[in-house]
Amino acid sequence: MPESQPQITIADLESAREKYARERARRVRPDGLGQYRRLASAPTIVSHDPFTERVERPPLTDHVDALVVGAGLGGLQTAIRLRQAGLDRVRLIDDGGDVGGTWYWNRYPGVHCDIESYLYMPMLEEVGYVPKWRYAPGEEIRRHMVALAEKFDLYRDAAFHTSATELRWDEDGARWQVRTDRDDDFTATYVVVSSGSLSLAKLPGVEGIESFRGRTFHTSRWDYDYTGGDASGGLVGLADKRVAVVGTGATGIQVVPAVAEHAARTYVFQRTPATVDVRDNRPTDPEWAASLTPGWQQRRMDNFLAIMAGEPFEEDLVQDSWTANAGLQRKMITGRIDPALDPAERELAEEMLDLATMNRLRDRVATTVRDPATAEALKPYYRYQCKRPGFSDEYLEAFNRPSVTLVDTADTHGITRMTETGVVVGESEYEVDCVIFATGFETGVSGLLSGSLMVYGRGGTSYFESLMSGFRTLHGFYSNGFPNLFQLSVFQNANSVNYSHILSEQARHIGLVVAEARSRGAAWIEPSGEATEAWAKVIEESAHDNLDFLRTCTPGYYNSEGQPADMKVSYGPGPIAFHRLLEEWRRTSIDEVLVTDPEGN
Ligand code: NAP
């Protein structure tokens, strides 16, 4: 698909800017991020694991070569790379009941990955698997992750339904003392924290959630006992039910068609409409699968990353709505900007392309949804980069069912409250039997940055307290004073919409550094304070400053609900440049983190 050719005038831009500002003003709330509450804080709503029974076990008191906190895509791939680096005892721990992370918890009906499966599902060639669909259902991804854990023998030492609570560096033993919420007290030579960035489910902090007498749950804890069916549909339990779905983000647009197909009545409570672009999912062509030659997956991943990052490429191998709109994503995600362009001209060209794309998406709503008032309410009025784009060929169609009602909550800043019998918006109450919260997750709050996992490094230094004087890492992975401790995240590292690819590269890097440390007999791995200081400066100087742009955006998790933080996150030249930099660093400078003579350090 070619990128849209804008036919836009300056007057069009001005009128769009005004309309976007008005729509933003309808939604901004003074309480920003404070409007939400954690799922775990609502006692009447299931926050425990509904998928796997918790099994009692004695506390672990052994020693492992590596502990990996988080068994999602990052942790699992890192555990595999550590296994390949020669480590025998690799312990994955996770608060879920199995590997999978996002794909463990998110089993709602309709769940699919919105990035092409051939790029997103890691290590396909290692296990000789080709996904069945271009965009894989969540269950296929989860099963693939289980297959990887089995192939690399990662269940042997794994501990599920377990959360690490404290890591303490043992100076004498040069290893980490690990404590968990299951009274485990074991040691690990290396620790990797990969606990995800969108893993704590949240609810609107509205009054009355606890008083609702019907059934209610968050999409990441889907209640199939109540709805019947499974992630592929068949929600026969809803046949006589009035169901409310609150939230229309990437999750909501996948859930609504599945609910609408079965429920007697469906009310969709929308605050901000999502962009809904073409999905075009289809089964994998067996002839294409048979034609794949070794190395195909990495080539395809690299090609997608290059297109999304604005690097030169010969051919668009993926050709989907992501690559068609790649120019619009660069600003937010990778930010590689052509230096030959005058900044003002570039900004104008981007804005025109953005408006052309948003006009196309609004036209898609108008031509799909039959009721004009519903169609108007479903049109998104903000810049394309303000929110994570959505894709569906069924969501908009669902509003043509007589049983589906869109409830626009923009003017009330979301649902107002809940009663024993339903959901209130302004003065109107909608009586329902079931309320499903598709209201998303807290961002960037897990792992080392949250303080929920306390970490004490050399000399008993608290990691969390060390953050008060600034976030200091080398390449985002490790910090001075915290030997053999790695983290996976976008911070001071790279980012892309195919986050699975970013995690693959992070896992590979950690595996290679650990392998090198072992072959050189290093006492431990740790960057110097000077190295982390220098890297923080690189990030500060290179990261793109999107603050002004984010301030004009409609609220959402990209801009901390309308109050964006002044924070430089990822390496400005983009992921490809970053991966090249890491490769070069491994070739020439890896010594700087290999501590062979601790006394002399
Ligand atoms: P989300 O994007 O944060 O969406 C939450 C939704 O809840 C928004 O529509 C929000 O409206 C709405 N909401 C919040 N409070 C509300 C209130 N008081 N009243 C009414 N509506 C309210 O969460 P998500 O849809 O779970 O997606 C989170 C992220 O997960 C995605 O952006 C994506 O990165 C990932 N994801 C990926 C896939 C995939 O296929 N790979 C699928 C699902 C999710 P506002 O927009 O007005 O805030």
PDB file of N, CA, C and O in Angstrom, residues 516-582:
ATOM      1  N   GLU A 516      30.593 -13.702  27.051  1.00  0.00           N
ATOM      2  CA  GLU A 516      31.946 -13.122  27.016  1.00  0.00           C
ATOM      3  C   GLU A 516      32.527 -13.040  28.433  1.00  0.00           C
ATOM      4  O   GLU A 516      33.703 -13.351  28.655  1.00  0.00           O
ATOM      5  N   ALA A 517      31.704 -12.633  29.378  1.00  0.00           N
ATOM      6  CA  ALA A 517      32.169 -12.524  30.769  1.00  0.00           C
ATOM      7  C   ALA A 517      32.632 -13.886  31.265  1.00  0.00           C
ATOM      8  O   ALA A 517      33.655 -14.010  31.951  1.00  0.00           O
ATOM      9  N   ARG A 518      31.892 -14.915  30.912  1.00  0.00           N
ATOM     10  CA  ARG A 518      32.263 -16.262  31.362  1.00  0.00           C
ATOM     11  C   ARG A 518      33.537 -16.731  30.676  1.00  0.00           C
ATOM     12  O   ARG A 518      34.428 -17.294  31.314  1.00  0.00           O
ATOM     13  N   SER A 519      33.652 -16.476  29.384  1.00  0.00           N
ATOM     14  CA  SER A 519      34.844 -16.980  28.699  1.00  0.00           C
ATOM     15  C   SER A 519      36.097 -16.228  29.148  1.00  0.00           C
ATOM     16  O   SER A 519      37.193 -16.749  29.115  1.00  0.00           O
ATOM     17  N   ARG A 520      35.927 -14.991  29.613  1.00  0.00           N
ATOM     18  CA  ARG A 520      37.094 -14.215  30.078  1.00  0.00           C
ATOM     19  C   ARG A 520      37.318 -14.361  31.579  1.00  0.00           C
ATOM     20  O   ARG A 520      38.186 -13.701  32.136  1.00  0.00           O
ATOM     21  N   GLY A 521      36.451 -15.110  32.241  1.00  0.00           N
ATOM     22  CA  GLY A 521      36.608 -15.300  33.686  1.00  0.00           C
ATOM     23  C   GLY A 521      36.382 -14.035  34.487  1.00  0.00           C
ATOM     24  O   GLY A 521      37.020 -13.815  35.529  1.00  0.00           O
ATOM     25  N   ALA A 522      35.487 -13.173  34.015  1.00  0.00           N
ATOM     26  CA  ALA A 522      35.207 -11.927  34.746  1.00  0.00           C
ATOM     27  C   ALA A 522      34.546 -12.239  36.082  1.00  0.00           C
ATOM     28  O   ALA A 522      33.742 -13.164  36.194  1.00  0.00           O
ATOM     29  N   ALA A 523      34.894 -11.442  37.092  1.00  0.00           N
ATOM     30  CA  ALA A 523      34.272 -11.633  38.409  1.00  0.00           C
ATOM     31  C   ALA A 523      32.801 -11.237  38.336  1.00  0.00           C
ATOM     32  O   ALA A 523      31.953 -11.882  38.931  1.00  0.00           O
ATOM     33  N   TRP A 524      32.534 -10.166  37.633  1.00  0.00           N
ATOM     34  CA  TRP A 524      31.150  -9.770  37.386  1.00  0.00           C
ATOM     35  C   TRP A 524      31.076  -8.748  36.256  1.00  0.00           C
ATOM     36  O   TRP A 524      32.109  -8.315  35.742  1.00  0.00           O
ATOM     37  N   ILE A 525      29.846  -8.374  35.929  1.00  0.00           N
ATOM     38  CA  ILE A 525      29.591  -7.416  34.843  1.00  0.00           C
ATOM     39  C   ILE A 525      29.034  -6.140  35.472  1.00  0.00           C
ATOM     40  O   ILE A 525      28.042  -6.188  36.204  1.00  0.00           O
ATOM     41  N   GLU A 526      29.696  -5.023  35.193  1.00  0.00           N
ATOM     42  CA  GLU A 526      29.213  -3.770  35.781  1.00  0.00           C
ATOM     43  C   GLU A 526      29.857  -2.593  35.055  1.00  0.00           C
ATOM     44  O   GLU A 526      31.071  -2.566  34.886  1.00  0.00           O
ATOM     45  N   PRO A 527      29.061  -1.607  34.646  1.00  0.00           N
ATOM     46  CA  PRO A 527      29.655  -0.431  33.999  1.00  0.00           C
ATOM     47  C   PRO A 527      30.173   0.548  35.053  1.00  0.00           C
ATOM     48  O   PRO A 527      29.702   0.529  36.196  1.00  0.00           O
ATOM     49  N   SER A 528      31.110   1.388  34.657  1.00  0.00           N
ATOM     50  CA  SER A 528      31.602   2.408  35.593  1.00  0.00           C
ATOM     51  C   SER A 528      30.592   3.557  35.657  1.00  0.00           C
ATOM     52  O   SER A 528      29.751   3.721  34.756  1.00  0.00           O
ATOM     53  N   GLY A 529      30.706   4.356  36.705  1.00  0.00           N
ATOM     54  CA  GLY A 529      29.851   5.544  36.832  1.00  0.00           C
ATOM     55  C   GLY A 529      30.078   6.504  35.669  1.00  0.00           C
ATOM     56  O   GLY A 529      29.137   7.127  35.176  1.00  0.00           O
ATOM     57  N   GLU A 530      31.333   6.589  35.186  1.00  0.00           N
ATOM     58  CA  GLU A 530      31.626   7.514  34.077  1.00  0.00           C
ATOM     59  C   GLU A 530      30.910   7.043  32.808  1.00  0.00           C
ATOM     60  O   GLU A 530      30.363   7.846  32.047  1.00  0.00           O
ATOM     61  N   ALA A 531      30.918   5.711  32.608  1.00  0.00           N
ATOM     62  CA  ALA A 531      30.289   5.181  31.391  1.00  0.00           C
ATOM     63  C   ALA A 531      28.783   5.450  31.400  1.00  0.00           C
ATOM     64  O   ALA A 531      28.194   5.827  30.377  1.00  0.00           O
ATOM     65  N   THR A 532      28.139   5.290  32.557  1.00  0.00           N
ATOM     66  CA  THR A 532      26.685   5.503  32.595  1.00  0.00           C
ATOM     67  C   THR A 532      26.360   6.997  32.491  1.00  0.00           C
ATOM     68  O   THR A 532      25.370   7.384  31.876  1.00  0.00           O
ATOM     69  N   GLU A 533      27.231   7.812  33.072  1.00  0.00           N
ATOM     70  CA  GLU A 533      27.052   9.269  32.965  1.00  0.00           C
ATOM     71  C   GLU A 533      27.128   9.688  31.493  1.00  0.00           C
ATOM     72  O   GLU A 533      26.305  10.471  31.000  1.00  0.00           O
ATOM     73  N   ALA A 534      28.127   9.131  30.794  1.00  0.00           N
ATOM     74  CA  ALA A 534      28.316   9.491  29.385  1.00  0.00           C
ATOM     75  C   ALA A 534      27.121   9.028  28.556  1.00  0.00           C
ATOM     76  O   ALA A 534      26.655   9.741  27.654  1.00  0.00           O
ATOM     77  N   TRP A 535      26.593   7.852  28.866  1.00  0.00           N
ATOM     78  CA  TRP A 535      25.467   7.339  28.086  1.00  0.00           C
ATOM     79  C   TRP A 535      24.196   8.174  28.359  1.00  0.00           C
ATOM     80  O   TRP A 535      23.428   8.472  27.435  1.00  0.00           O
ATOM     81  N   ALA A 536      24.016   8.596  29.590  1.00  0.00           N
ATOM     82  CA  ALA A 536      22.852   9.436  29.900  1.00  0.00           C
ATOM     83  C   ALA A 536      22.916  10.720  29.068  1.00  0.00           C
ATOM     84  O   ALA A 536      21.889  11.226  28.588  1.00  0.00           O
ATOM     85  N   LYS A 537      24.137  11.205  28.862  1.00  0.00           N
ATOM     86  CA  LYS A 537      24.317  12.430  28.074  1.00  0.00           C
ATOM     87  C   LYS A 537      23.959  12.181  26.602  1.00  0.00           C
ATOM     88  O   LYS A 537      23.320  13.008  25.951  1.00  0.00           O
ATOM     89  N   VAL A 538      24.377  11.007  26.106  1.00  0.00           N
ATOM     90  CA  VAL A 538      24.047  10.665  24.709  1.00  0.00           C
ATOM     91  C   VAL A 538      22.526  10.660  24.532  1.00  0.00           C
ATOM     92  O   VAL A 538      21.990  11.209  23.561  1.00  0.00           O
ATOM     93  N   ILE A 539      21.835  10.050  25.485  1.00  0.00           N
ATOM     94  CA  ILE A 539      20.367   9.980  25.383  1.00  0.00           C
ATOM     95  C   ILE A 539      19.775  11.393  25.462  1.00  0.00           C
ATOM     96  O   ILE A 539      18.933  11.785  24.649  1.00  0.00           O
ATOM     97  N   GLU A 540      20.248  12.153  26.418  1.00  0.00           N
ATOM     98  CA  GLU A 540      19.737  13.512  26.614  1.00  0.00           C
ATOM     99  C   GLU A 540      19.896  14.335  25.325  1.00  0.00           C
ATOM    100  O   GLU A 540      18.993  15.060  24.921  1.00  0.00           O
ATOM    101  N   GLU A 541      21.055  14.167  24.684  1.00  0.00           N
ATOM    102  CA  GLU A 541      21.322  14.991  23.504  1.00  0.00           C
ATOM    103  C   GLU A 541      20.676  14.445  22.235  1.00  0.00           C
ATOM    104  O   GLU A 541      20.386  15.191  21.311  1.00  0.00           O
ATOM    105  N   SER A 542      20.460  13.118  22.184  1.00  0.00           N
ATOM    106  CA  SER A 542      19.968  12.546  20.920  1.00  0.00           C
ATOM    107  C   SER A 542      18.457  12.308  20.901  1.00  0.00           C
ATOM    108  O   SER A 542      17.848  12.321  19.844  1.00  0.00           O
ATOM    109  N   ALA A 543      17.855  12.077  22.071  1.00  0.00           N
ATOM    110  CA  ALA A 543      16.433  11.706  22.084  1.00  0.00           C
ATOM    111  C   ALA A 543      15.589  12.859  21.554  1.00  0.00           C
ATOM    112  O   ALA A 543      15.899  14.025  21.800  1.00  0.00           O
ATOM    113  N   HIS A 544      14.557  12.509  20.821  1.00  0.00           N
ATOM    114  CA  HIS A 544      13.733  13.559  20.219  1.00  0.00           C
ATOM    115  C   HIS A 544      12.822  14.190  21.249  1.00  0.00           C
ATOM    116  O   HIS A 544      12.274  13.524  22.111  1.00  0.00           O
ATOM    117  N   ASP A 545      12.701  15.481  21.117  1.00  0.00           N
ATOM    118  CA  ASP A 545      11.891  16.219  22.064  1.00  0.00           C
ATOM    119  C   ASP A 545      10.473  16.338  21.501  1.00  0.00           C
ATOM    120  O   ASP A 545      10.202  17.175  20.643  1.00  0.00           O
ATOM    121  N   ASN A 546       9.582  15.471  21.965  1.00  0.00           N
ATOM    122  CA  ASN A 546       8.202  15.472  21.474  1.00  0.00           C
ATOM    123  C   ASN A 546       7.249  16.165  22.424  1.00  0.00           C
ATOM    124  O   ASN A 546       6.032  16.042  22.284  1.00  0.00           O
ATOM    125  N   LEU A 547       7.826  16.844  23.408  1.00  0.00           N
ATOM    126  CA  LEU A 547       6.991  17.390  24.474  1.00  0.00           C
ATOM    127  C   LEU A 547       5.900  18.334  23.943  1.00  0.00           C
ATOM    128  O   LEU A 547       4.718  18.187  24.282  1.00  0.00           O
ATOM    129  N   ASP A 548       6.294  19.261  23.057  1.00  0.00           N
ATOM    130  CA  ASP A 548       5.297  20.222  22.556  1.00  0.00           C
ATOM    131  C   ASP A 548       4.196  19.499  21.797  1.00  0.00           C
ATOM    132  O   ASP A 548       3.021  19.829  21.915  1.00  0.00           O
ATOM    133  N   PHE A 549       4.623  18.499  21.017  1.00  0.00           N
ATOM    134  CA  PHE A 549       3.628  17.737  20.257  1.00  0.00           C
ATOM    135  C   PHE A 549       2.666  17.007  21.202  1.00  0.00           C
ATOM    136  O   PHE A 549       1.450  17.070  21.053  1.00  0.00           O
ATOM    137  N   LEU A 550       3.239  16.332  22.198  1.00  0.00           N
ATOM    138  CA  LEU A 550       2.401  15.550  23.112  1.00  0.00           C
ATOM    139  C   LEU A 550       1.434  16.430  23.900  1.00  0.00           C
ATOM    140  O   LEU A 550       0.340  16.010  24.254  1.00  0.00           O
ATOM    141  N   ARG A 551       1.845  17.668  24.136  1.00  0.00           N
ATOM    142  CA  ARG A 551       0.964  18.597  24.868  1.00  0.00           C
ATOM    143  C   ARG A 551      -0.293  18.930  24.065  1.00  0.00           C
ATOM    144  O   ARG A 551      -1.315  19.279  24.630  1.00  0.00           O
ATOM    145  N   THR A 552      -0.177  18.840  22.728  1.00  0.00           N
ATOM    146  CA  THR A 552      -1.357  19.160  21.908  1.00  0.00           C
ATOM    147  C   THR A 552      -2.249  17.929  21.704  1.00  0.00           C
ATOM    148  O   THR A 552      -3.316  18.028  21.111  1.00  0.00           O
ATOM    149  N   CYS A 553      -1.787  16.775  22.176  1.00  0.00           N
ATOM    150  CA  CYS A 553      -2.522  15.523  21.910  1.00  0.00           C
ATOM    151  C   CYS A 553      -3.684  15.333  22.864  1.00  0.00           C
ATOM    152  O   CYS A 553      -3.643  15.755  24.017  1.00  0.00           O
ATOM    153  N   THR A 554      -4.674  14.609  22.365  1.00  0.00           N
ATOM    154  CA  THR A 554      -5.773  14.174  23.215  1.00  0.00           C
ATOM    155  C   THR A 554      -5.176  13.289  24.320  1.00  0.00           C
ATOM    156  O   THR A 554      -4.166  12.621  24.092  1.00  0.00           O
ATOM    157  N   PRO A 555      -5.777  13.285  25.517  1.00  0.00           N
ATOM    158  CA  PRO A 555      -5.156  12.513  26.601  1.00  0.00           C
ATOM    159  C   PRO A 555      -5.133  11.009  26.333  1.00  0.00           C
ATOM    160  O   PRO A 555      -5.985  10.479  25.625  1.00  0.00           O
ATOM    161  N   GLY A 556      -4.177  10.355  26.917  1.00  0.00           N
ATOM    162  CA  GLY A 556      -4.035   8.904  26.774  1.00  0.00           C
ATOM    163  C   GLY A 556      -2.735   8.492  27.433  1.00  0.00           C
ATOM    164  O   GLY A 556      -2.031   9.333  28.002  1.00  0.00           O
ATOM    165  N   TYR A 557      -2.392   7.218  27.334  1.00  0.00           N
ATOM    166  CA  TYR A 557      -1.193   6.801  28.050  1.00  0.00           C
ATOM    167  C   TYR A 557       0.099   7.259  27.371  1.00  0.00           C
ATOM    168  O   TYR A 557       1.149   7.305  27.992  1.00  0.00           O
ATOM    169  N   TYR A 558       0.036   7.655  26.089  1.00  0.00           N
ATOM    170  CA  TYR A 558       1.233   8.188  25.427  1.00  0.00           C
ATOM    171  C   TYR A 558       1.681   9.506  26.085  1.00  0.00           C
ATOM    172  O   TYR A 558       2.853   9.839  26.053  1.00  0.00           O
ATOM    173  N   ASN A 559       0.714  10.293  26.556  1.00  0.00           N
ATOM    174  CA  ASN A 559       1.095  11.605  27.109  1.00  0.00           C
ATOM    175  C   ASN A 559       0.657  11.754  28.564  1.00  0.00           C
ATOM    176  O   ASN A 559       0.306  12.857  29.004  1.00  0.00           O
ATOM    177  N   SER A 560       0.710  10.640  29.307  1.00  0.00           N
ATOM    178  CA  SER A 560       0.361  10.659  30.735  1.00  0.00           C
ATOM    179  C   SER A 560      -0.951  11.406  30.970  1.00  0.00           C
ATOM    180  O   SER A 560      -1.021  12.324  31.798  1.00  0.00           O
ATOM    181  N   GLU A 561      -1.952  11.031  30.177  1.00  0.00           N
ATOM    182  CA  GLU A 561      -3.304  11.607  30.298  1.00  0.00           C
ATOM    183  C   GLU A 561      -3.294  13.133  30.175  1.00  0.00           C
ATOM    184  O   GLU A 561      -3.915  13.842  30.963  1.00  0.00           O
ATOM    185  N   GLY A 562      -2.552  13.612  29.186  1.00  0.00           N
ATOM    186  CA  GLY A 562      -2.582  15.044  28.893  1.00  0.00           C
ATOM    187  C   GLY A 562      -1.540  15.849  29.638  1.00  0.00           C
ATOM    188  O   GLY A 562      -1.431  17.057  29.445  1.00  0.00           O
ATOM    189  N   GLN A 563      -0.761  15.206  30.493  1.00  0.00           N
ATOM    190  CA  GLN A 563       0.282  15.924  31.242  1.00  0.00           C
ATOM    191  C   GLN A 563       1.632  15.253  30.988  1.00  0.00           C
ATOM    192  O   GLN A 563       2.175  14.581  31.859  1.00  0.00           O
ATOM    193  N   PRO A 564       2.152  15.383  29.746  1.00  0.00           N
ATOM    194  CA  PRO A 564       3.358  14.621  29.391  1.00  0.00           C
ATOM    195  C   PRO A 564       4.567  15.011  30.236  1.00  0.00           C
ATOM    196  O   PRO A 564       4.746  16.178  30.565  1.00  0.00           O
ATOM    197  N   ALA A 565       5.354  13.982  30.572  1.00  0.00           N
ATOM    198  CA  ALA A 565       6.552  14.231  31.368  1.00  0.00           C
ATOM    199  C   ALA A 565       7.667  14.722  30.448  1.00  0.00           C
ATOM    200  O   ALA A 565       7.795  14.266  29.307  1.00  0.00           O
ATOM    201  N   ASP A 566       8.473  15.636  30.961  1.00  0.00           N
ATOM    202  CA  ASP A 566       9.620  16.143  30.199  1.00  0.00           C
ATOM    203  C   ASP A 566      10.763  15.148  30.395  1.00  0.00           C
ATOM    204  O   ASP A 566      11.596  15.308  31.269  1.00  0.00           O
ATOM    205  N   MET A 567      10.753  14.115  29.561  1.00  0.00           N
ATOM    206  CA  MET A 567      11.678  13.019  29.817  1.00  0.00           C
ATOM    207  C   MET A 567      12.220  12.494  28.493  1.00  0.00           C
ATOM    208  O   MET A 567      11.455  12.242  27.563  1.00  0.00           O
ATOM    209  N   LYS A 568      13.520  12.340  28.415  1.00  0.00           N
ATOM    210  CA  LYS A 568      14.124  11.785  27.214  1.00  0.00           C
ATOM    211  C   LYS A 568      14.204  10.272  27.429  1.00  0.00           C
ATOM    212  O   LYS A 568      14.802   9.811  28.398  1.00  0.00           O
ATOM    213  N   VAL A 569      13.609   9.521  26.531  1.00  0.00           N
ATOM    214  CA  VAL A 569      13.468   8.089  26.794  1.00  0.00           C
ATOM    215  C   VAL A 569      14.491   7.246  26.034  1.00  0.00           C
ATOM    216  O   VAL A 569      15.371   6.627  26.630  1.00  0.00           O
ATOM    217  N   SER A 570      14.388   7.228  24.705  1.00  0.00           N
ATOM    218  CA  SER A 570      15.176   6.244  23.936  1.00  0.00           C
ATOM    219  C   SER A 570      16.208   6.921  23.035  1.00  0.00           C
ATOM    220  O   SER A 570      16.143   8.122  22.788  1.00  0.00           O
ATOM    221  N   TYR A 571      17.105   6.103  22.501  1.00  0.00           N
ATOM    222  CA  TYR A 571      18.196   6.566  21.648  1.00  0.00           C
ATOM    223  C   TYR A 571      17.623   7.213  20.377  1.00  0.00           C
ATOM    224  O   TYR A 571      16.919   6.541  19.602  1.00  0.00           O
ATOM    225  N   GLY A 572      17.936   8.491  20.174  1.00  0.00           N
ATOM    226  CA  GLY A 572      17.313   9.267  19.113  1.00  0.00           C
ATOM    227  C   GLY A 572      17.496   8.743  17.702  1.00  0.00           C
ATOM    228  O   GLY A 572      16.541   8.703  16.927  1.00  0.00           O
ATOM    229  N   PRO A 573      18.706   8.311  17.311  1.00  0.00           N
ATOM    230  CA  PRO A 573      18.874   7.868  15.920  1.00  0.00           C
ATOM    231  C   PRO A 573      18.074   6.613  15.563  1.00  0.00           C
ATOM    232  O   PRO A 573      18.098   6.180  14.412  1.00  0.00           O
ATOM    233  N   GLY A 574      17.406   6.009  16.532  1.00  0.00           N
ATOM    234  CA  GLY A 574      16.506   4.895  16.199  1.00  0.00           C
ATOM    235  C   GLY A 574      17.097   3.527  16.475  1.00  0.00           C
ATOM    236  O   GLY A 574      18.294   3.383  16.752  1.00  0.00           O
ATOM    237  N   PRO A 575      16.259   2.499  16.368  1.00  0.00           N
ATOM    238  CA  PRO A 575      16.679   1.161  16.799  1.00  0.00           C
ATOM    239  C   PRO A 575      17.772   0.541  15.942  1.00  0.00           C
ATOM    240  O   PRO A 575      18.646  -0.161  16.456  1.00  0.00           O
ATOM    241  N   ILE A 576      17.740   0.805  14.640  1.00  0.00           N
ATOM    242  CA  ILE A 576      18.751   0.160  13.790  1.00  0.00           C
ATOM    243  C   ILE A 576      20.121   0.721  14.137  1.00  0.00           C
ATOM    244  O   ILE A 576      21.093  -0.028  14.313  1.00  0.00           O
ATOM    245  N   ALA A 577      20.183   2.044  14.267  1.00  0.00           N
ATOM    246  CA  ALA A 577      21.456   2.668  14.652  1.00  0.00           C
ATOM    247  C   ALA A 577      21.885   2.159  16.027  1.00  0.00           C
ATOM    248  O   ALA A 577      23.077   1.913  16.274  1.00  0.00           O
ATOM    249  N   PHE A 578      20.933   1.979  16.911  1.00  0.00           N
ATOM    250  CA  PHE A 578      21.269   1.510  18.262  1.00  0.00           C
ATOM    251  C   PHE A 578      21.818   0.079  18.223  1.00  0.00           C
ATOM    252  O   PHE A 578      22.811  -0.241  18.886  1.00  0.00           O
ATOM    253  N   HIS A 579      21.190  -0.768  17.430  1.00  0.00           N
ATOM    254  CA  HIS A 579      21.667  -2.159  17.359  1.00  0.00           C
ATOM    255  C   HIS A 579      23.056  -2.226  16.728  1.00  0.00           C
ATOM    256  O   HIS A 579      23.895  -3.031  17.119  1.00  0.00           O
ATOM    257  N   ARG A 580      23.292  -1.332  15.765  1.00  0.00           N
ATOM    258  CA  ARG A 580      24.633  -1.248  15.166  1.00  0.00           C
ATOM    259  C   ARG A 580      25.651  -0.807  16.222  1.00  0.00           C
ATOM    260  O   ARG A 580      26.743  -1.340  16.315  1.00  0.00           O
ATOM    261  N   LEU A 581      25.236   0.170  17.007  1.00  0.00           N
ATOM    262  CA  LEU A 581      26.120   0.691  18.064  1.00  0.00           C
ATOM    263  C   LEU A 581      26.467  -0.426  19.062  1.00  0.00           C
ATOM    264  O   LEU A 581      27.621  -0.587  19.474  1.00  0.00           O
ATOM    265  N   LEU A 582      25.459  -1.225  19.422  1.00  0.00           N
ATOM    266  CA  LEU A 582      25.719  -2.321  20.375  1.00  0.00           C
ATOM    267  C   LEU A 582      26.689  -3.339  19.783  1.00  0.00           C
ATOM    268  O   LEU A 582      27.573  -3.857  20.470  1.00  0.00           O
TER     269      LEU A 582
END
